[in-house]
mmCIF file of C-alpha atoms in Angstrom:
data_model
loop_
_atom_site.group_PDB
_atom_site.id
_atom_site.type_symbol
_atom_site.label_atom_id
_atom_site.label_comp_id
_atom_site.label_asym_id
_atom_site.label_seq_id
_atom_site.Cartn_x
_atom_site.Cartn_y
_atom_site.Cartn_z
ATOM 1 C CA UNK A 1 118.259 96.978 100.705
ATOM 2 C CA UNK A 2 116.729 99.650 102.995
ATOM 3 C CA UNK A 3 113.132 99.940 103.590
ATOM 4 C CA UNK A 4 111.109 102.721 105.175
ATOM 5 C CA UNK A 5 107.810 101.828 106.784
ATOM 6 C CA UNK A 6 104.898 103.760 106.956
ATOM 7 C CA UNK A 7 101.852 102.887 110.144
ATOM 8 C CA UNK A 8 98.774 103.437 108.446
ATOM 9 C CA UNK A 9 94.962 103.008 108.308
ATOM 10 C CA UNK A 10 93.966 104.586 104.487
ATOM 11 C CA UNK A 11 90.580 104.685 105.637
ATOM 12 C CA UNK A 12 89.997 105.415 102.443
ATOM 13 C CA UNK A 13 93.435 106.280 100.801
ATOM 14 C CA UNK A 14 93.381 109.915 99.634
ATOM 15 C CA UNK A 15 95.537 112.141 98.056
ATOM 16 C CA UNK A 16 97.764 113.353 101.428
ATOM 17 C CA UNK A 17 98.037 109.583 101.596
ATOM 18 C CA UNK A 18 100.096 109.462 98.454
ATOM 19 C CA UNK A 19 101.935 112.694 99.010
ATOM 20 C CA UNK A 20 102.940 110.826 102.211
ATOM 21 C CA UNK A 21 104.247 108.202 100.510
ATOM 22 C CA UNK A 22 106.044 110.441 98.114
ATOM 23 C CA UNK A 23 107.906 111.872 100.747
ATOM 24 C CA UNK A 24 108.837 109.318 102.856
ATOM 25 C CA UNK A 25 110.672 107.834 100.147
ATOM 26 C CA UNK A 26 112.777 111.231 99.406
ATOM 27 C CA UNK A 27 113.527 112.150 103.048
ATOM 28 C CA UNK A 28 114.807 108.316 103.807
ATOM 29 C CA UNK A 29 116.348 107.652 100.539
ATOM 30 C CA UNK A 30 115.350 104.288 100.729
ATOM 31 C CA UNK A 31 115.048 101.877 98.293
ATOM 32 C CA UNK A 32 111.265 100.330 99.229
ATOM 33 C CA UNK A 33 108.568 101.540 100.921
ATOM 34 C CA UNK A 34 106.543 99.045 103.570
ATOM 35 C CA UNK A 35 102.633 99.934 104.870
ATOM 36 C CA UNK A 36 101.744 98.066 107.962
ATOM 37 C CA UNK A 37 98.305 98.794 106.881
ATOM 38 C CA UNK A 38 95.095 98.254 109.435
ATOM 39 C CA UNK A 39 92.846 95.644 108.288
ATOM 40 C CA UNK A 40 88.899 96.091 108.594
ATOM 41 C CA UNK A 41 88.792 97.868 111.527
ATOM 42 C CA UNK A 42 90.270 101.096 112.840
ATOM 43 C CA UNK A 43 92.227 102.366 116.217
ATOM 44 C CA UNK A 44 89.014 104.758 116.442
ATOM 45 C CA UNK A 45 86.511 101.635 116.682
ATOM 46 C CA UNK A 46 85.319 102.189 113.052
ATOM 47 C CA UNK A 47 84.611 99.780 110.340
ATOM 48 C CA UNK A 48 86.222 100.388 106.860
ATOM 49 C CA UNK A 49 84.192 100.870 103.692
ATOM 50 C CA UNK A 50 86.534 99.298 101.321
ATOM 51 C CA UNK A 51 88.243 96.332 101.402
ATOM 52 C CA UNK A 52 91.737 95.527 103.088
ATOM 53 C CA UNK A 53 93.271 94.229 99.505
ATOM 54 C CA UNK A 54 91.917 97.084 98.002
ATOM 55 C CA UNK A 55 93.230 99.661 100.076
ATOM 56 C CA UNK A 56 96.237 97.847 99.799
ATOM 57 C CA UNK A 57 96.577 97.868 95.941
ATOM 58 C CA UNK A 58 95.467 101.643 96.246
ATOM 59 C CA UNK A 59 98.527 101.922 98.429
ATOM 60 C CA UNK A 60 100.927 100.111 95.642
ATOM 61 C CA UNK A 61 99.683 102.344 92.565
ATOM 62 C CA UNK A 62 100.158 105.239 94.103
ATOM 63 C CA UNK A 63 103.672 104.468 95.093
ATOM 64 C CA UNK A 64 104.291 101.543 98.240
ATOM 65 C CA UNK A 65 106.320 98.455 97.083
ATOM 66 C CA UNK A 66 104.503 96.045 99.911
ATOM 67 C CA UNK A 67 101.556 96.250 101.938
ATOM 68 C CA UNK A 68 101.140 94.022 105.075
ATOM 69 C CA UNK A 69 98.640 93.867 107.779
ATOM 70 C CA UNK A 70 98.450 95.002 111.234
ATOM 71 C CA UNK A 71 96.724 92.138 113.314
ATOM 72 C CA UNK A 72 93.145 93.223 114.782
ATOM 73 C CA UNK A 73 94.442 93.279 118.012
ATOM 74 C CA UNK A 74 96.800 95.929 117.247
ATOM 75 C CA UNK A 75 94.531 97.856 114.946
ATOM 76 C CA UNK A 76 91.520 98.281 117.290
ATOM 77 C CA UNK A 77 93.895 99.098 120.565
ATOM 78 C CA UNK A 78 94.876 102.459 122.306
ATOM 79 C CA UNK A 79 97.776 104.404 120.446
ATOM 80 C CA UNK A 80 100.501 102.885 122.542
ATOM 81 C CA UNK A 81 99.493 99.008 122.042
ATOM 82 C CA UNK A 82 98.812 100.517 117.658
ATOM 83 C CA UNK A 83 102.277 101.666 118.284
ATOM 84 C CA UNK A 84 103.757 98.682 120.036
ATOM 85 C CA UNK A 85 102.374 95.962 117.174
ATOM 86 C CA UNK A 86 103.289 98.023 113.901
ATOM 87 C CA UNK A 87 106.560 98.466 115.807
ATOM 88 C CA UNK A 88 106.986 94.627 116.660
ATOM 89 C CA UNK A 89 106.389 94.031 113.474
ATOM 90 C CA UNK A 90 108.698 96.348 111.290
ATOM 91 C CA UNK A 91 111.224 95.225 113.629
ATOM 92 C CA UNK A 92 111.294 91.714 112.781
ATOM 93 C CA UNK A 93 112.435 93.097 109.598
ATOM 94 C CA UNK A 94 116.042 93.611 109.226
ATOM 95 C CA UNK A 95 115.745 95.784 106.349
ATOM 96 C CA UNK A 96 113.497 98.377 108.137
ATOM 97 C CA UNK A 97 115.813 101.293 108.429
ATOM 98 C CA UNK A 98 112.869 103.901 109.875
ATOM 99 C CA UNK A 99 109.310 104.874 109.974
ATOM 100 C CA UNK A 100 107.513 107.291 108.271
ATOM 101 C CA UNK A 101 104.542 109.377 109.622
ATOM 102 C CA UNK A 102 102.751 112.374 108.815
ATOM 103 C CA UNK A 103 103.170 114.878 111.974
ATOM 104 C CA UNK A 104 100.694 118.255 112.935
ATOM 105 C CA UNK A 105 103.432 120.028 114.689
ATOM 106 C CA UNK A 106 105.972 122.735 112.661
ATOM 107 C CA UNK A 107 108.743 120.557 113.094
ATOM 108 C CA UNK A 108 109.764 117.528 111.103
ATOM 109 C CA UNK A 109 112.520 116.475 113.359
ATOM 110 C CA UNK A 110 112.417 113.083 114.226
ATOM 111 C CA UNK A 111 114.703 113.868 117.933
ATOM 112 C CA UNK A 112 112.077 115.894 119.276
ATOM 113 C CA UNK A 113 109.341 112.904 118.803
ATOM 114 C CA UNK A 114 112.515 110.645 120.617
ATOM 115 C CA UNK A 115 113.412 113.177 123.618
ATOM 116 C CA UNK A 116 109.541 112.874 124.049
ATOM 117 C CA UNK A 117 109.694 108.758 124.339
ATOM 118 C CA UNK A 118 112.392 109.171 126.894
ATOM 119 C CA UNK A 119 110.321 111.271 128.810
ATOM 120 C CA UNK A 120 107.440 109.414 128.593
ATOM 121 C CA UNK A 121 108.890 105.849 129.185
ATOM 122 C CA UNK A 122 110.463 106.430 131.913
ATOM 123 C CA UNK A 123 106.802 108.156 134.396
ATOM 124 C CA UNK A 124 108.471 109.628 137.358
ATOM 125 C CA UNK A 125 106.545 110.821 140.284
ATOM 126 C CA UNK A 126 105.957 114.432 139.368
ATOM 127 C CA UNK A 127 104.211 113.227 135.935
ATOM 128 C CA UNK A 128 102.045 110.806 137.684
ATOM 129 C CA UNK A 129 101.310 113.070 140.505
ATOM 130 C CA UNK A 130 100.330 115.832 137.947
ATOM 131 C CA UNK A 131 98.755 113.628 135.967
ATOM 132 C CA UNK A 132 96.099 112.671 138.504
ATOM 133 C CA UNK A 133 96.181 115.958 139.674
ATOM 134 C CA UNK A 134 94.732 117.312 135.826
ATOM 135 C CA UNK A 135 92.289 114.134 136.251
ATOM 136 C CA UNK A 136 91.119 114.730 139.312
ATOM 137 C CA UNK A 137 90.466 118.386 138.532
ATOM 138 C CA UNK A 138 88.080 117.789 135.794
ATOM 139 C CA UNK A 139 90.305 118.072 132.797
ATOM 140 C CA UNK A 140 90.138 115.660 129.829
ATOM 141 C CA UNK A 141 92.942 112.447 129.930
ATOM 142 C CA UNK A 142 94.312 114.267 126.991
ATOM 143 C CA UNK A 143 94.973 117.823 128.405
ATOM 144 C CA UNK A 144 95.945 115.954 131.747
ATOM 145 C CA UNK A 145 98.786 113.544 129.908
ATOM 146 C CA UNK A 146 100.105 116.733 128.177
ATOM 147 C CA UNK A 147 100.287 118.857 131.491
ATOM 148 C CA UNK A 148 101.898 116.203 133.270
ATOM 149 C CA UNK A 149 104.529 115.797 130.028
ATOM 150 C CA UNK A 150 104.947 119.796 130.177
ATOM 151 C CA UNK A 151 105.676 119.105 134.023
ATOM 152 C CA UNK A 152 108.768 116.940 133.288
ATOM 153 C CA UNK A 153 110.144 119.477 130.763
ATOM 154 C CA UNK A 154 108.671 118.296 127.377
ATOM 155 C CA UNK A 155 107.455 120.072 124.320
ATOM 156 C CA UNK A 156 103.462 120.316 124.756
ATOM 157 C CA UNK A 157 103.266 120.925 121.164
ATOM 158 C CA UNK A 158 103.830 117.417 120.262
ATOM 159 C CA UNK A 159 100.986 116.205 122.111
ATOM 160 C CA UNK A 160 98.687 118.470 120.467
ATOM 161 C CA UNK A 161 97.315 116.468 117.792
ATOM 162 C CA UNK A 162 96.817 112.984 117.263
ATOM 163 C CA UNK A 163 98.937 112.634 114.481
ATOM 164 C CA UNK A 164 101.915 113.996 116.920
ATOM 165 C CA UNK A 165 100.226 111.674 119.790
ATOM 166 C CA UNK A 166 101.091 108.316 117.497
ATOM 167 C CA UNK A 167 104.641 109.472 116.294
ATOM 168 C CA UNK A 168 105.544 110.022 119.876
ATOM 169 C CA UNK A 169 104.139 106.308 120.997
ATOM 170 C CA UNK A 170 106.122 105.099 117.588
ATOM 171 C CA UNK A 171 109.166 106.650 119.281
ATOM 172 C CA UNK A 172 108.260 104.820 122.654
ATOM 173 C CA UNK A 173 107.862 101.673 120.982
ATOM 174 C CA UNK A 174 110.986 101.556 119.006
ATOM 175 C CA UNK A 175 112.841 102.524 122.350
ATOM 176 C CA UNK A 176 111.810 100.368 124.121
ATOM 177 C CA UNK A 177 112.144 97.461 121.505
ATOM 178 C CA UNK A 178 115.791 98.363 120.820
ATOM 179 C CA UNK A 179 115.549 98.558 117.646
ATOM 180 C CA UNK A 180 118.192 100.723 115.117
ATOM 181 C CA UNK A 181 114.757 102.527 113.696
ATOM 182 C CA UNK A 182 114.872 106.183 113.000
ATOM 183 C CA UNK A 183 111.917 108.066 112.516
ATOM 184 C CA UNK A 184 111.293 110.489 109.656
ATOM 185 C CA UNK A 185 108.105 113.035 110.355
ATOM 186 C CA UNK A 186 106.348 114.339 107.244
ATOM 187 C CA UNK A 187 104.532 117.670 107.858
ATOM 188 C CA UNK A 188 100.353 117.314 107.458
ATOM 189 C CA UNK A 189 99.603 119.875 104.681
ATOM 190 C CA UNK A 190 95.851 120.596 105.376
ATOM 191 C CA UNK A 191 93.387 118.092 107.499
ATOM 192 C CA UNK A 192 89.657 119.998 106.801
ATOM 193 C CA UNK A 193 87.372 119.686 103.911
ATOM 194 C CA UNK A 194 86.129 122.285 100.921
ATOM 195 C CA UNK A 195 86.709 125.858 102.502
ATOM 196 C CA UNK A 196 88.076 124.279 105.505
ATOM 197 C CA UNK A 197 91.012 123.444 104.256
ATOM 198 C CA UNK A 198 93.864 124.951 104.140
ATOM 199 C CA UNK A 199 95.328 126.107 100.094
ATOM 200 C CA UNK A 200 97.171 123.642 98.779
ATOM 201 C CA UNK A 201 96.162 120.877 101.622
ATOM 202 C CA UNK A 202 94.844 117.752 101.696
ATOM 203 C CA UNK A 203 91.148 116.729 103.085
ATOM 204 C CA UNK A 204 91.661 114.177 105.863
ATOM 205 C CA UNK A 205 89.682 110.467 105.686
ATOM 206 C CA UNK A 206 87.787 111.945 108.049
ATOM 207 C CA UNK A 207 86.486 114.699 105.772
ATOM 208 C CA UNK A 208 86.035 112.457 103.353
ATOM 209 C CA UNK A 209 84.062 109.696 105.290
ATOM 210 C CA UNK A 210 82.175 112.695 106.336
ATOM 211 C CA UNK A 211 81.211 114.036 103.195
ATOM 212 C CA UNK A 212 80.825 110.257 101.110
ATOM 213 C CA UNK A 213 77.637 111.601 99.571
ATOM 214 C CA UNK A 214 79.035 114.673 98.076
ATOM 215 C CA UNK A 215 80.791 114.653 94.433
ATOM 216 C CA UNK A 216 83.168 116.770 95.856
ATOM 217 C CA UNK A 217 85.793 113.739 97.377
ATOM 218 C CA UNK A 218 86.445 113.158 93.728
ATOM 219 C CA UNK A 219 88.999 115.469 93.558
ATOM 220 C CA UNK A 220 90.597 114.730 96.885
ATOM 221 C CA UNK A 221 91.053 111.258 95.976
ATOM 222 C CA UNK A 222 93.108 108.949 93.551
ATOM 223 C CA UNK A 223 90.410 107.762 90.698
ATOM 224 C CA UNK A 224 91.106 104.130 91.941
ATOM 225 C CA UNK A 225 90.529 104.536 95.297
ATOM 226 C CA UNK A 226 87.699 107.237 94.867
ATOM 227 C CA UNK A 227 86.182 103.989 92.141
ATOM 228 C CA UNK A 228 86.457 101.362 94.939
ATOM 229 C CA UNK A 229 85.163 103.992 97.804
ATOM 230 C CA UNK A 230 82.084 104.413 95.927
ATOM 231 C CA UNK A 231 81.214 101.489 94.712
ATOM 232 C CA UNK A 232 81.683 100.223 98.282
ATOM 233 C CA UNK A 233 78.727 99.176 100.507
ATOM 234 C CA UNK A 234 77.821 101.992 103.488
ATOM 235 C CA UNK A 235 77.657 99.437 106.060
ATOM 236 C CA UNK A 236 78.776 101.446 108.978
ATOM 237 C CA UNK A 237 74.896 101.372 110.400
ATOM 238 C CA UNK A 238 74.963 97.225 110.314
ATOM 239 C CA UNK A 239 78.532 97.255 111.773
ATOM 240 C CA UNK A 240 77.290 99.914 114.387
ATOM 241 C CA UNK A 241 73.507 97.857 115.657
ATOM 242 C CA UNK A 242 75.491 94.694 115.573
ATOM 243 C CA UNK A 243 78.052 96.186 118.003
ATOM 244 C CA UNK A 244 75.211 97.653 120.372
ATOM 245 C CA UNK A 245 73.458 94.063 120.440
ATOM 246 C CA UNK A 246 76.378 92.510 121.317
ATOM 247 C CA UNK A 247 77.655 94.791 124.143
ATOM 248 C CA UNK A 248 73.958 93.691 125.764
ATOM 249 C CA UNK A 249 74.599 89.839 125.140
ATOM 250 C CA UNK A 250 78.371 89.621 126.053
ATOM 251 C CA UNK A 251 79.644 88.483 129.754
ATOM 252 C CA UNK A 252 81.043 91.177 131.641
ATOM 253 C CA UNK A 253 83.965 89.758 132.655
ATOM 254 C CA UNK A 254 85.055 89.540 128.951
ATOM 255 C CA UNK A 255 84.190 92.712 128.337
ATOM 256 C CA UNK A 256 86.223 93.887 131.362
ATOM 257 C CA UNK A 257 89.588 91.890 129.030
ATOM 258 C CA UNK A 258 89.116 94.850 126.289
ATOM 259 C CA UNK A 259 91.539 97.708 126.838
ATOM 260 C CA UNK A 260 90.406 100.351 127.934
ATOM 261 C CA UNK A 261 87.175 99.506 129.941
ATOM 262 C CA UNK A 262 88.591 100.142 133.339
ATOM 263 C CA UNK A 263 87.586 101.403 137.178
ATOM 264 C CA UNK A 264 84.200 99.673 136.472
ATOM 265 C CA UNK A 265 83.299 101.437 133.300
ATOM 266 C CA UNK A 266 82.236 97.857 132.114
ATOM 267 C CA UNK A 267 79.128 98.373 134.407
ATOM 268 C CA UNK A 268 78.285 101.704 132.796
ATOM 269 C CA UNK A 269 77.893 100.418 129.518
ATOM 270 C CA UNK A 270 76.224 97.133 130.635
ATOM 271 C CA UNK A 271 73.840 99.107 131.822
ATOM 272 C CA UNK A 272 73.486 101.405 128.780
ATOM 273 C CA UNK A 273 73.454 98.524 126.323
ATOM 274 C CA UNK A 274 69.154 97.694 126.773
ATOM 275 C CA UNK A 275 67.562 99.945 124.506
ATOM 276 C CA UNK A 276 70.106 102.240 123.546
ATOM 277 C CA UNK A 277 72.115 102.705 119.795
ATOM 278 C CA UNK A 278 75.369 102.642 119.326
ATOM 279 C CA UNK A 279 75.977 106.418 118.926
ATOM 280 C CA UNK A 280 74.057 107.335 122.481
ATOM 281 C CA UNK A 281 76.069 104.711 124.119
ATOM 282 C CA UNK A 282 78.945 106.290 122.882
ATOM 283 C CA UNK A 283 77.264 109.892 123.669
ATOM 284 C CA UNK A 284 76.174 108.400 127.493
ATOM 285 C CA UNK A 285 79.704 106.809 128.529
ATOM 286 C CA UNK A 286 81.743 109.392 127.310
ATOM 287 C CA UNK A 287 83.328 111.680 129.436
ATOM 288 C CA UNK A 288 86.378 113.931 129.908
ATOM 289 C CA UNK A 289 88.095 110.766 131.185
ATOM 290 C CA UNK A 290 86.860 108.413 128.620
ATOM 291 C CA UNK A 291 86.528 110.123 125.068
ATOM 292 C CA UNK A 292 84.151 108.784 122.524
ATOM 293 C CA UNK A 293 86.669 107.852 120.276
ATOM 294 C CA UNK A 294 87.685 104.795 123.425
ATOM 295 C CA UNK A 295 84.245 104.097 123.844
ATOM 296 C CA UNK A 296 83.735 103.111 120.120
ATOM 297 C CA UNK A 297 86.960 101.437 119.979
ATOM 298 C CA UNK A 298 85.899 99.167 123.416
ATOM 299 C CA UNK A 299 82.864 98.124 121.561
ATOM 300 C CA UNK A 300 84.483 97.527 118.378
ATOM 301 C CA UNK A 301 87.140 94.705 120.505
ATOM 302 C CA UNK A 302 84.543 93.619 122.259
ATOM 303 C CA UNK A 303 82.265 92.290 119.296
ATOM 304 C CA UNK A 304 85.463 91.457 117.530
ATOM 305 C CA UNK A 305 86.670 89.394 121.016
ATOM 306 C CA UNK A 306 89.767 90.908 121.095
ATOM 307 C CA UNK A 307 91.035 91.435 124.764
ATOM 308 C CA UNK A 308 94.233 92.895 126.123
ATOM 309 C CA UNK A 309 95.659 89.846 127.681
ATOM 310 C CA UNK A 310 96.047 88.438 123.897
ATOM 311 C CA UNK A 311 97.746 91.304 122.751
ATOM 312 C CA UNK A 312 99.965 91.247 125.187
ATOM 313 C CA UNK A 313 101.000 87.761 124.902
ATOM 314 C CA UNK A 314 100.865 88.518 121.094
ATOM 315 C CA UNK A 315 103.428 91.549 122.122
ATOM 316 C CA UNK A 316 105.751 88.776 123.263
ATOM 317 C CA UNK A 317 106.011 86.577 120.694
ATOM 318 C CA UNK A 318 107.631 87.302 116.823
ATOM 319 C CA UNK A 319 104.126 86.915 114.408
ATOM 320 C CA UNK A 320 104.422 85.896 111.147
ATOM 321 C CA UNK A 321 103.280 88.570 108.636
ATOM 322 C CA UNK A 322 100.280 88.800 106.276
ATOM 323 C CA UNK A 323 101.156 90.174 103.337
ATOM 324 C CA UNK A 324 98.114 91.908 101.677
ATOM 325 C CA UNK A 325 99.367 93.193 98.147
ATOM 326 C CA UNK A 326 102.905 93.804 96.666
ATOM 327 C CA UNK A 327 104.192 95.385 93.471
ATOM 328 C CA UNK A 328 104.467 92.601 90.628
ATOM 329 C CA UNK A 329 108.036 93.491 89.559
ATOM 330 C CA UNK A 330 109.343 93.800 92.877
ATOM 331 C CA UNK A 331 107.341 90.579 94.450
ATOM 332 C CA UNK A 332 110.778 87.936 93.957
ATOM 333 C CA UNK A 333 112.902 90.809 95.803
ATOM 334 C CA UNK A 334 110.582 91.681 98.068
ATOM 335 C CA UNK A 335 108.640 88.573 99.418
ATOM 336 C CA UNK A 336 111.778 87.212 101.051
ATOM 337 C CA UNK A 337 112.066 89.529 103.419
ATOM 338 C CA UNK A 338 108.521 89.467 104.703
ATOM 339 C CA UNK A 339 108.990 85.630 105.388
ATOM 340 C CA UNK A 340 108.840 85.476 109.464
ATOM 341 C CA UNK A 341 108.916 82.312 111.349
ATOM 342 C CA UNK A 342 106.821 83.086 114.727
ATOM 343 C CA UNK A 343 108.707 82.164 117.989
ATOM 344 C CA UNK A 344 105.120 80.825 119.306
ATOM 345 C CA UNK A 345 103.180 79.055 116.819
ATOM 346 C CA UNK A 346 100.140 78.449 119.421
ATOM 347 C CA UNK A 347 99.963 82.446 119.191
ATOM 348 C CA UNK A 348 100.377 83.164 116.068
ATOM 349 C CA UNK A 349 97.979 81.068 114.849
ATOM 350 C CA UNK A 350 95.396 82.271 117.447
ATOM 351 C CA UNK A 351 96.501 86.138 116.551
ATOM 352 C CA UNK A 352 96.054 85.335 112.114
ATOM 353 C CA UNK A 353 92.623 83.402 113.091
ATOM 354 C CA UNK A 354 90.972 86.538 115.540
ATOM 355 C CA UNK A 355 92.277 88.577 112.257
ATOM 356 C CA UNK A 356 91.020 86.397 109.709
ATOM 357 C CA UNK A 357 87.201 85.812 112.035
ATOM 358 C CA UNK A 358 86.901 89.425 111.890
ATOM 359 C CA UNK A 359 87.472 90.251 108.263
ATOM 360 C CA UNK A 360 85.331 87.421 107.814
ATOM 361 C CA UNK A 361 82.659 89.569 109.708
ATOM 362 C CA UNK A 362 83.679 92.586 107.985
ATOM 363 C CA UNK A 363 82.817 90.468 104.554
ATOM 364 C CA UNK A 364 79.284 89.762 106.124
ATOM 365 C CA UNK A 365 78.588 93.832 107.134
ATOM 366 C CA UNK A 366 79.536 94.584 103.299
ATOM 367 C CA UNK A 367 77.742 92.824 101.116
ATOM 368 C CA UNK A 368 77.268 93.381 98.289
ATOM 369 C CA UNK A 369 81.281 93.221 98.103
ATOM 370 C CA UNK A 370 83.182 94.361 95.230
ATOM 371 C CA UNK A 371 85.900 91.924 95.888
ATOM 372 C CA UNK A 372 85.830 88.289 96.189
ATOM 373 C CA UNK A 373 88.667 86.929 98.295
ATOM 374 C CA UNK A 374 87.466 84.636 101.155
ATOM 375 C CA UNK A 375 90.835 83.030 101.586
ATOM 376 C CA UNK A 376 92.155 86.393 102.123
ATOM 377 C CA UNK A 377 94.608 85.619 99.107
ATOM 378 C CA UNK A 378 97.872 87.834 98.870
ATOM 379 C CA UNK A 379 97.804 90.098 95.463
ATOM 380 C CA UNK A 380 100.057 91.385 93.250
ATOM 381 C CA UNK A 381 99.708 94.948 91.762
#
């Protein structure tokens, strides 16, 4: 059997999710389809409306065999550590033949994203010097890393979106994991909302998050999915005060473990965290060095307690997987192959409980839930 895995989020699952799927599984030919699937929490420091298992089964009706679940530490982490865990994972699998992703760029050709990797795991001088040069001369980490990548010869158009940004650290990852994964980029068809988007396209979860109030994401989403969304608590404002309390209760030197909060920007938020919300800490740290999207996420790993040194540790060890839904007919085939005995058993079982504590939080921000499923029970669909 061959399997083709897909790094996801489906926060919520929409209809470019399942034309995603639907391609992956004609340009790889494989026989199965695998979502390493983010849990409660996203790699932009949000919370999720709708339950993990539910996303999941959303994921298997509209046409994935397996869904399994990207530890915390991974999921709320900077692209290349979101990269590095989906990665470590997939290739524990045998049967993983190559990863699918959606891609913003005109090309779907998976060498481009890998001449990229090469470029970018192996820093010389002139990228770092450039770089810090970009930094240094006001210009955002973002425009900086792709200057510096331009520099050393590469193809600026791949780090224009962060789509592209992910299938590039996918690239790195598998690289530098050895692993016999090719990559197969499916071409975004839309990303706005309503007149924003393009004919024919897709509204992005973003769009959709954006516009939950509106009887318009009807039509941009599956009916189960669009069901579950909406019957879903809101409880991004609870997840987002809780957050903001903690930051002014936790001890700065764990807050200095999360990735990210660096060259003492653990002091600037300590001292925004009396008397300030969420959003205007976000709005006060950011900066064209630290975008708002790595301020959330720091917060978000910091009230989860999930520092860097963990996921790195977790990085070097295999982790047994958590399998969050599979298709009922294909559950004796597939179930085998998701079996992984961990190399480190003292870190694996610290990796599933941090995962488990903070879907366990996520259950507390929801109620009222729509699913009951404390013992975070696998399902079949």
């Amino acid at each position: 059997m061959e399997i083709c895995a897909i790094i996801c989020e489906f926060n919520p699952f929409h209809n470019g999710h399942a034309y995603l799927l639907r391609r992956a599984r004609e340009l790889s030919g494989c026989d199965a389809v695998l979502c390493v699937m983010s849990g409660s929490f996203t790699q932009r420091g949000e919370i999720c409306r709708t339950d993990k298992f539910l996303r999941a089964k959303h994921a298997i009706l509209c046409g994935a065999d397996a869904v399994v679940e990207l530890p915390a530490h991974f999921a709320v982490a900077p692209a290349e550590i979101f990269a590095k865990g989906a990665v470590s994972i997939i290739s524990s699998i045998p049967q993983v033949k190559c990863v699918a992703f959606g891609c913003e760029s005109s090309c779907e050709d998976g060498g481009k994203f890998e001449s990229a990797a090469k470029i970018l795991t192996n820093e010389s001088a002139l990228f770092k010097a450039t770089l810090e040069k970009h930094l240094d001369g006001g210009e955002s980490y973002i425009k900086s890393y792709g200057a510096a990548f331009g520099a050393c010869g590469g193809n600026g158009e791949l780090l224009s979106s962060p789509n592209n940004v992910l299938g590039v650290e996918y690239a790195k990852a598998i690289l530098s994991a050895g692993a016999d994964i090719k990559l197969v980029p499916v071409k975004r068809v839309g990303a706005g909302f309503n007149d924003e988007r393009l004919a024919g396209g897709y509204s992005s979860a973003s769009g959709i998050r954006a516009n939950a109030d509106t009887p318009q994401i009807k039509s941009e989403m599956p009916e189960c999915s669009y069901d579950d969304f909406i019957k879903s608590a809101d409880n991004g404002e609870r997840f987002r005060r809780l957050a903001a309390d903690w930051l002014y209760l936790c001890d700065k030197e764990n807050l200095k473990r999360v990735y990210g909060c660096t060259e003492g920007l653990e002091n600037r938020l300590k001292s925004l965290a009396f008397g300030h919300s969420f959003e205007e800490i976000t709005e006060l740290a950011c900066s064209k060095r630290y975008s708002k999207a790595r301020i959330r996420r720091i917060l978000t790993a910091n009230l989860l307690g999930l520092y860097a040194d963990q996921a790195q540790e977790f990085l070097q060890s295999k982790l047994p997987i958590k399998v969050l839904a599979v298709k009922k007919e294909r559950a004796d085939e597939l179930l085998p192959l998701l079996t992984v005995t961990p190399e480190n058993t003292e870190s694996a079982q610290m990796c599933a409980e941090l995962s488990s504590k903070a879907y366990g939080l996520w259950r507390y921000l929801s109620t009222p839930l729509i699913l009951d499923n404390p013992n975070e029970k696998m399902i079949l669909v």
